[in-house]
mmCIF file of C-alpha atoms in Angstrom:
data_model
loop_
_atom_site.group_PDB
_atom_site.id
_atom_site.type_symbol
_atom_site.label_atom_id
_atom_site.label_comp_id
_atom_site.label_asym_id
_atom_site.label_seq_id
_atom_site.Cartn_x
_atom_site.Cartn_y
_atom_site.Cartn_z
ATOM 1 C CA LYS H 1 56.007 164.872 129.438
ATOM 2 C CA ALA H 2 52.838 165.025 127.340
ATOM 3 C CA GLY H 3 50.617 161.950 127.364
ATOM 4 C CA VAL H 4 49.121 160.070 124.443
ATOM 5 C CA THR H 5 46.876 162.345 122.416
ATOM 6 C CA GLN H 6 44.100 161.293 120.073
ATOM 7 C CA THR H 7 42.230 163.365 117.548
ATOM 8 C CA PRO H 8 39.436 163.950 117.068
ATOM 9 C CA ARG H 9 37.832 163.192 120.424
ATOM 10 C CA TYR H 10 34.348 162.812 118.950
ATOM 11 C CA LEU H 11 33.211 161.928 115.470
ATOM 12 C CA ILE H 12 29.847 161.302 113.845
ATOM 13 C CA LYS H 13 29.692 159.535 110.484
ATOM 14 C CA THR H 14 27.078 157.777 108.406
ATOM 15 C CA ARG H 15 27.060 154.217 107.137
ATOM 16 C CA GLY H 16 29.265 153.635 104.132
ATOM 17 C CA GLN H 17 31.606 156.511 104.863
ATOM 18 C CA GLN H 18 35.217 156.089 105.883
ATOM 19 C CA VAL H 19 37.043 157.608 108.825
ATOM 20 C CA THR H 20 40.650 158.257 109.865
ATOM 21 C CA LEU H 21 41.656 158.543 113.510
ATOM 22 C CA SER H 22 44.980 159.901 114.672
ATOM 23 C CA CYS H 23 47.224 159.060 117.612
ATOM 24 C CA SER H 24 50.356 160.820 118.836
ATOM 25 C CA PRO H 25 52.351 158.651 121.254
ATOM 26 C CA ILE H 26 54.384 159.783 124.214
ATOM 27 C CA SER H 27 57.718 161.173 123.067
ATOM 28 C CA GLY H 28 60.250 158.361 122.710
ATOM 29 C CA HIS H 29 57.643 155.612 122.501
ATOM 30 C CA ARG H 30 57.975 153.546 119.351
ATOM 31 C CA SER H 31 55.071 151.150 119.775
ATOM 32 C CA VAL H 32 51.476 152.146 119.165
ATOM 33 C CA SER H 33 48.489 149.850 119.630
ATOM 34 C CA TRP H 34 44.830 150.394 118.824
ATOM 35 C CA TYR H 35 41.831 148.998 120.661
ATOM 36 C CA GLN H 36 38.079 149.098 120.163
ATOM 37 C CA GLN H 37 35.884 149.382 123.236
ATOM 38 C CA THR H 38 32.176 148.558 123.079
ATOM 39 C CA PRO H 39 29.734 147.820 125.917
ATOM 40 C CA GLY H 40 29.135 144.275 124.713
ATOM 41 C CA GLN H 41 32.667 143.186 123.800
ATOM 42 C CA GLY H 42 34.831 145.227 126.124
ATOM 43 C CA LEU H 43 38.313 146.210 124.950
ATOM 44 C CA GLN H 44 39.441 144.383 121.835
ATOM 45 C CA PHE H 45 42.868 144.557 120.260
ATOM 46 C CA LEU H 46 42.973 145.880 116.708
ATOM 47 C CA PHE H 47 46.673 146.061 115.834
ATOM 48 C CA GLU H 48 50.093 147.116 117.025
ATOM 49 C CA TYR H 49 52.768 149.028 115.154
ATOM 50 C CA PHE H 50 56.434 149.284 115.998
ATOM 51 C CA SER H 51 58.951 151.238 113.935
ATOM 52 C CA GLU H 52 56.415 151.673 111.122
ATOM 53 C CA THR H 53 55.730 147.928 110.869
ATOM 54 C CA GLN H 54 52.563 146.131 111.913
ATOM 55 C CA ARG H 55 53.610 143.538 114.465
ATOM 56 C CA ASN H 56 50.306 142.022 115.471
ATOM 57 C CA LYS H 57 46.732 142.131 114.319
ATOM 58 C CA GLY H 58 43.477 141.289 116.042
ATOM 59 C CA ASN H 59 40.411 139.577 114.612
ATOM 60 C CA PHE H 60 38.887 142.474 112.728
ATOM 61 C CA PRO H 61 37.864 142.639 109.064
ATOM 62 C CA GLY H 62 40.081 144.210 106.441
ATOM 63 C CA ARG H 63 38.005 147.397 106.599
ATOM 64 C CA PHE H 64 40.109 148.264 109.615
ATOM 65 C CA SER H 65 43.626 149.314 108.730
ATOM 66 C CA GLY H 66 46.392 151.388 110.191
ATOM 67 C CA ARG H 67 49.815 152.781 109.647
ATOM 68 C CA GLN H 68 52.648 154.336 111.580
ATOM 69 C CA PHE H 69 54.874 157.164 110.481
ATOM 70 C CA SER H 70 58.579 157.673 111.031
ATOM 71 C CA ASN H 71 57.856 159.977 113.991
ATOM 72 C CA SER H 72 55.844 157.096 115.589
ATOM 73 C CA ARG H 73 52.528 158.885 115.108
ATOM 74 C CA SER H 74 49.843 156.469 113.973
ATOM 75 C CA GLU H 75 46.595 156.606 112.073
ATOM 76 C CA MET H 76 43.752 154.137 111.963
ATOM 77 C CA ASN H 77 41.324 153.967 109.062
ATOM 78 C CA VAL H 78 37.924 152.324 108.881
ATOM 79 C CA SER H 79 36.321 152.091 105.466
ATOM 80 C CA THR H 80 32.692 151.411 104.562
ATOM 81 C CA LEU H 81 31.474 152.161 108.068
ATOM 82 C CA GLU H 82 28.794 149.977 109.634
ATOM 83 C CA LEU H 83 26.495 150.753 112.570
ATOM 84 C CA GLY H 84 28.404 148.205 114.644
ATOM 85 C CA ASP H 85 31.600 150.218 114.283
ATOM 86 C CA SER H 86 30.231 152.734 116.776
ATOM 87 C CA ALA H 87 32.662 152.506 119.668
ATOM 88 C CA LEU H 88 35.383 154.174 121.660
ATOM 89 C CA TYR H 89 38.704 153.731 119.851
ATOM 90 C CA LEU H 90 41.691 153.796 122.157
ATOM 91 C CA CYS H 91 45.308 154.215 121.255
ATOM 92 C CA ALA H 92 48.145 153.157 123.553
ATOM 93 C CA SER H 93 51.875 153.724 123.307
ATOM 94 C CA ARG H 94 54.860 152.133 124.972
ATOM 95 C CA LEU H 95 58.642 152.258 124.767
ATOM 96 C CA GLY H 96 59.172 148.798 123.367
ATOM 97 C CA VAL H 97 57.365 145.576 122.673
ATOM 98 C CA ALA H 98 58.262 143.490 125.730
ATOM 99 C CA SER H 99 55.276 142.484 127.826
ATOM 100 C CA TYR H 100 56.672 144.419 130.810
ATOM 101 C CA ASN H 101 56.749 147.665 128.792
ATOM 102 C CA GLU H 102 53.850 149.593 130.275
ATOM 103 C CA GLN H 103 51.157 150.776 127.896
ATOM 104 C CA PHE H 104 49.899 154.325 128.281
ATOM 105 C CA PHE H 105 46.450 154.957 126.883
ATOM 106 C CA GLY H 106 45.039 158.053 125.293
ATOM 107 C CA PRO H 107 41.537 159.354 126.128
ATOM 108 C CA GLY H 108 40.047 157.750 123.025
ATOM 109 C CA THR H 109 38.002 158.835 120.036
ATOM 110 C CA ARG H 110 34.262 158.290 120.364
ATOM 111 C CA LEU H 111 32.946 157.274 116.928
ATOM 112 C CA THR H 112 29.215 157.241 116.280
ATOM 113 C CA VAL H 113 27.940 155.738 113.026
ATOM 114 C CA LEU H 114 24.393 156.733 112.039
ATOM 115 C CA ASP J 1 35.826 132.898 122.464
ATOM 116 C CA GLN J 2 36.489 134.990 125.544
ATOM 117 C CA GLN J 3 39.924 134.069 126.844
ATOM 118 C CA VAL J 4 39.915 136.491 129.779
ATOM 119 C CA LYS J 5 36.760 136.554 131.869
ATOM 120 C CA GLN J 6 35.635 138.879 134.611
ATOM 121 C CA ASN J 7 32.442 137.257 135.769
ATOM 122 C CA SER J 8 31.325 140.037 138.103
ATOM 123 C CA PRO J 9 30.164 143.102 136.164
ATOM 124 C CA SER J 10 29.992 145.111 139.372
ATOM 125 C CA LEU J 11 31.124 145.119 142.990
ATOM 126 C CA SER J 12 30.135 147.399 145.852
ATOM 127 C CA VAL J 13 32.327 147.768 148.961
ATOM 128 C CA GLN J 14 32.379 149.973 152.059
ATOM 129 C CA GLU J 15 35.233 152.420 152.491
ATOM 130 C CA GLY J 16 38.049 150.897 154.535
ATOM 131 C CA ARG J 17 37.136 147.305 153.703
ATOM 132 C CA ILE J 18 38.857 144.985 151.251
ATOM 133 C CA SER J 19 37.891 144.901 147.576
ATOM 134 C CA ILE J 20 38.557 141.648 145.742
ATOM 135 C CA LEU J 21 38.251 141.609 141.972
ATOM 136 C CA ASN J 22 38.499 138.299 140.179
ATOM 137 C CA CYS J 23 39.592 137.218 136.731
ATOM 138 C CA ASP J 24 39.744 133.815 135.016
ATOM 139 C CA TYR J 25 41.583 132.928 131.842
ATOM 140 C CA THR J 26 41.605 129.969 129.494
ATOM 141 C CA ASN J 27 44.758 130.406 127.416
ATOM 142 C CA SER J 28 47.728 128.634 128.990
ATOM 143 C CA MET J 29 50.042 130.644 126.692
ATOM 144 C CA PHE J 30 49.406 133.835 128.657
ATOM 145 C CA ASP J 31 52.645 134.812 130.389
ATOM 146 C CA TYR J 32 52.101 138.274 131.828
ATOM 147 C CA PHE J 33 49.031 139.664 133.549
ATOM 148 C CA LEU J 34 47.962 143.211 134.298
ATOM 149 C CA TRP J 35 45.216 145.178 135.943
ATOM 150 C CA TYR J 36 44.040 148.517 134.583
ATOM 151 C CA LYS J 37 41.727 151.093 136.087
ATOM 152 C CA LYS J 38 39.446 153.242 133.970
ATOM 153 C CA TYR J 39 37.504 156.365 134.871
ATOM 154 C CA PRO J 40 34.726 157.641 132.571
ATOM 155 C CA ALA J 41 35.943 159.714 129.606
ATOM 156 C CA GLU J 42 39.549 158.632 130.194
ATOM 157 C CA GLY J 43 41.733 155.870 128.818
ATOM 158 C CA PRO J 44 42.686 152.941 131.071
ATOM 159 C CA THR J 45 45.639 153.471 133.382
ATOM 160 C CA PHE J 46 48.022 150.728 134.446
ATOM 161 C CA LEU J 47 47.683 149.610 138.044
ATOM 162 C CA ILE J 48 49.766 146.521 138.728
ATOM 163 C CA SER J 49 51.165 143.500 136.900
ATOM 164 C CA ILE J 50 52.463 140.009 137.553
ATOM 165 C CA SER J 51 54.603 137.611 135.576
ATOM 166 C CA SER J 52 53.446 134.035 135.166
ATOM 167 C CA ILE J 53 56.518 132.844 137.110
ATOM 168 C CA LYS J 54 55.271 134.596 140.266
ATOM 169 C CA ASP J 55 52.205 134.091 142.408
ATOM 170 C CA LYS J 56 51.995 137.456 144.148
ATOM 171 C CA ASN J 57 52.920 141.055 143.540
ATOM 172 C CA GLU J 58 52.295 143.918 145.903
ATOM 173 C CA ASP J 59 52.278 147.679 145.394
ATOM 174 C CA GLY J 60 50.997 149.740 148.275
ATOM 175 C CA ARG J 61 47.312 149.057 148.795
ATOM 176 C CA PHE J 62 47.161 146.830 145.715
ATOM 177 C CA THR J 63 48.090 143.150 145.588
ATOM 178 C CA VAL J 64 47.669 140.805 142.658
ATOM 179 C CA PHE J 65 47.558 137.040 143.185
ATOM 180 C CA LEU J 66 48.056 134.498 140.413
ATOM 181 C CA ASN J 67 46.983 130.863 140.637
ATOM 182 C CA LYS J 68 48.287 129.257 137.457
ATOM 183 C CA SER J 69 46.847 125.827 138.092
ATOM 184 C CA ALA J 70 43.372 127.331 138.436
ATOM 185 C CA LYS J 71 44.022 129.914 135.702
ATOM 186 C CA HIS J 72 42.790 132.570 138.070
ATOM 187 C CA LEU J 73 44.037 135.918 139.235
ATOM 188 C CA SER J 74 42.670 138.414 141.675
ATOM 189 C CA LEU J 75 43.271 142.000 142.672
ATOM 190 C CA HIS J 76 43.007 142.951 146.335
ATOM 191 C CA ILE J 77 42.633 146.567 147.371
ATOM 192 C CA VAL J 78 43.139 147.231 151.076
ATOM 193 C CA PRO J 79 41.836 149.524 152.421
ATOM 194 C CA SER J 80 39.361 150.571 149.758
ATOM 195 C CA GLN J 81 38.845 154.297 149.238
ATOM 196 C CA PRO J 82 36.050 156.197 147.453
ATOM 197 C CA GLY J 83 38.610 157.344 144.847
ATOM 198 C CA ASP J 84 39.084 153.701 143.877
ATOM 199 C CA SER J 85 35.601 153.700 142.338
ATOM 200 C CA ALA J 86 36.200 152.915 138.653
ATOM 201 C CA VAL J 87 36.034 150.112 136.119
ATOM 202 C CA TYR J 88 38.836 147.573 136.573
ATOM 203 C CA PHE J 89 40.084 145.539 133.643
ATOM 204 C CA CYS J 90 42.093 142.377 133.866
ATOM 205 C CA ALA J 91 44.416 141.805 130.880
ATOM 206 C CA ALA J 92 46.900 139.188 129.742
ATOM 207 C CA TRP J 93 49.774 139.082 127.264
ATOM 208 C CA GLY J 94 50.157 135.928 125.253
ATOM 209 C CA SER J 95 49.936 134.250 121.919
ATOM 210 C CA GLY J 96 46.636 133.677 120.211
ATOM 211 C CA GLY J 97 47.526 131.942 116.996
ATOM 212 C CA SER J 98 50.429 133.826 115.419
ATOM 213 C CA ASN J 99 49.782 136.993 117.374
ATOM 214 C CA TYR J 100 51.356 137.999 120.659
ATOM 215 C CA LYS J 101 48.824 140.461 121.978
ATOM 216 C CA LEU J 102 47.116 141.916 125.024
ATOM 217 C CA THR J 103 43.676 140.434 125.724
ATOM 218 C CA PHE J 104 41.291 142.246 128.057
ATOM 219 C CA GLY J 105 38.390 141.108 130.171
ATOM 220 C CA LYS J 106 35.125 143.041 129.979
ATOM 221 C CA GLY J 107 35.723 144.857 133.233
ATOM 222 C CA THR J 108 34.254 145.085 136.730
ATOM 223 C CA LEU J 109 32.720 148.310 138.002
ATOM 224 C CA LEU J 110 33.909 148.870 141.578
ATOM 225 C CA THR J 111 31.952 151.259 143.759
ATOM 226 C CA VAL J 112 33.429 152.185 147.127
ATOM 227 C CA ASN J 113 30.827 153.730 149.389
ATOM 228 C CA PRO J 114 31.879 156.303 152.010
#
């Protein structure tokens, strides 16, 4: 079974631009979550989608948005990029939304904002 | 407001000895706790979990202990192996406001020396 895949793996953008990151979950998984990892803040929850609906949202500004498609694939968008948005963005999928449903992480997309 | 804290950024242990990684939390609404392991350039992988109704869970060389009154959990690895060298994240499911989400600590880098 293929794991969680994220594209692109690396991305360089400049301030003010926008970016879209993509995540394909493990087949059969209906929940997709996004996290931001930075050296100073660690792993921070962005949002979770289940069956195309956003279930939970972390404490990030409205510049960060996401969506999920009917095939469970998910995209994350960041508009008006700032230098502080440079981070590793991780996507995780799981079968359901119970706490005991194990999350499987992708390798991440490394975003650099210049 | 860091609700999950890993106060030791790094830990160095000799091969064959016990590794003890610690984690403290402040949110009494957390009801499920997990440990993840992360190698460079990879996403975190699930290691072991424990429900808030238990105080111990064991899986091979890995044991997680939960002390609810102290809001403290720990991961014991016995015996430690060089392949265990990685960053270990403590995480907890629970409600923060209206969100039920997974909150991570900042991680502890474990180095197991041969």
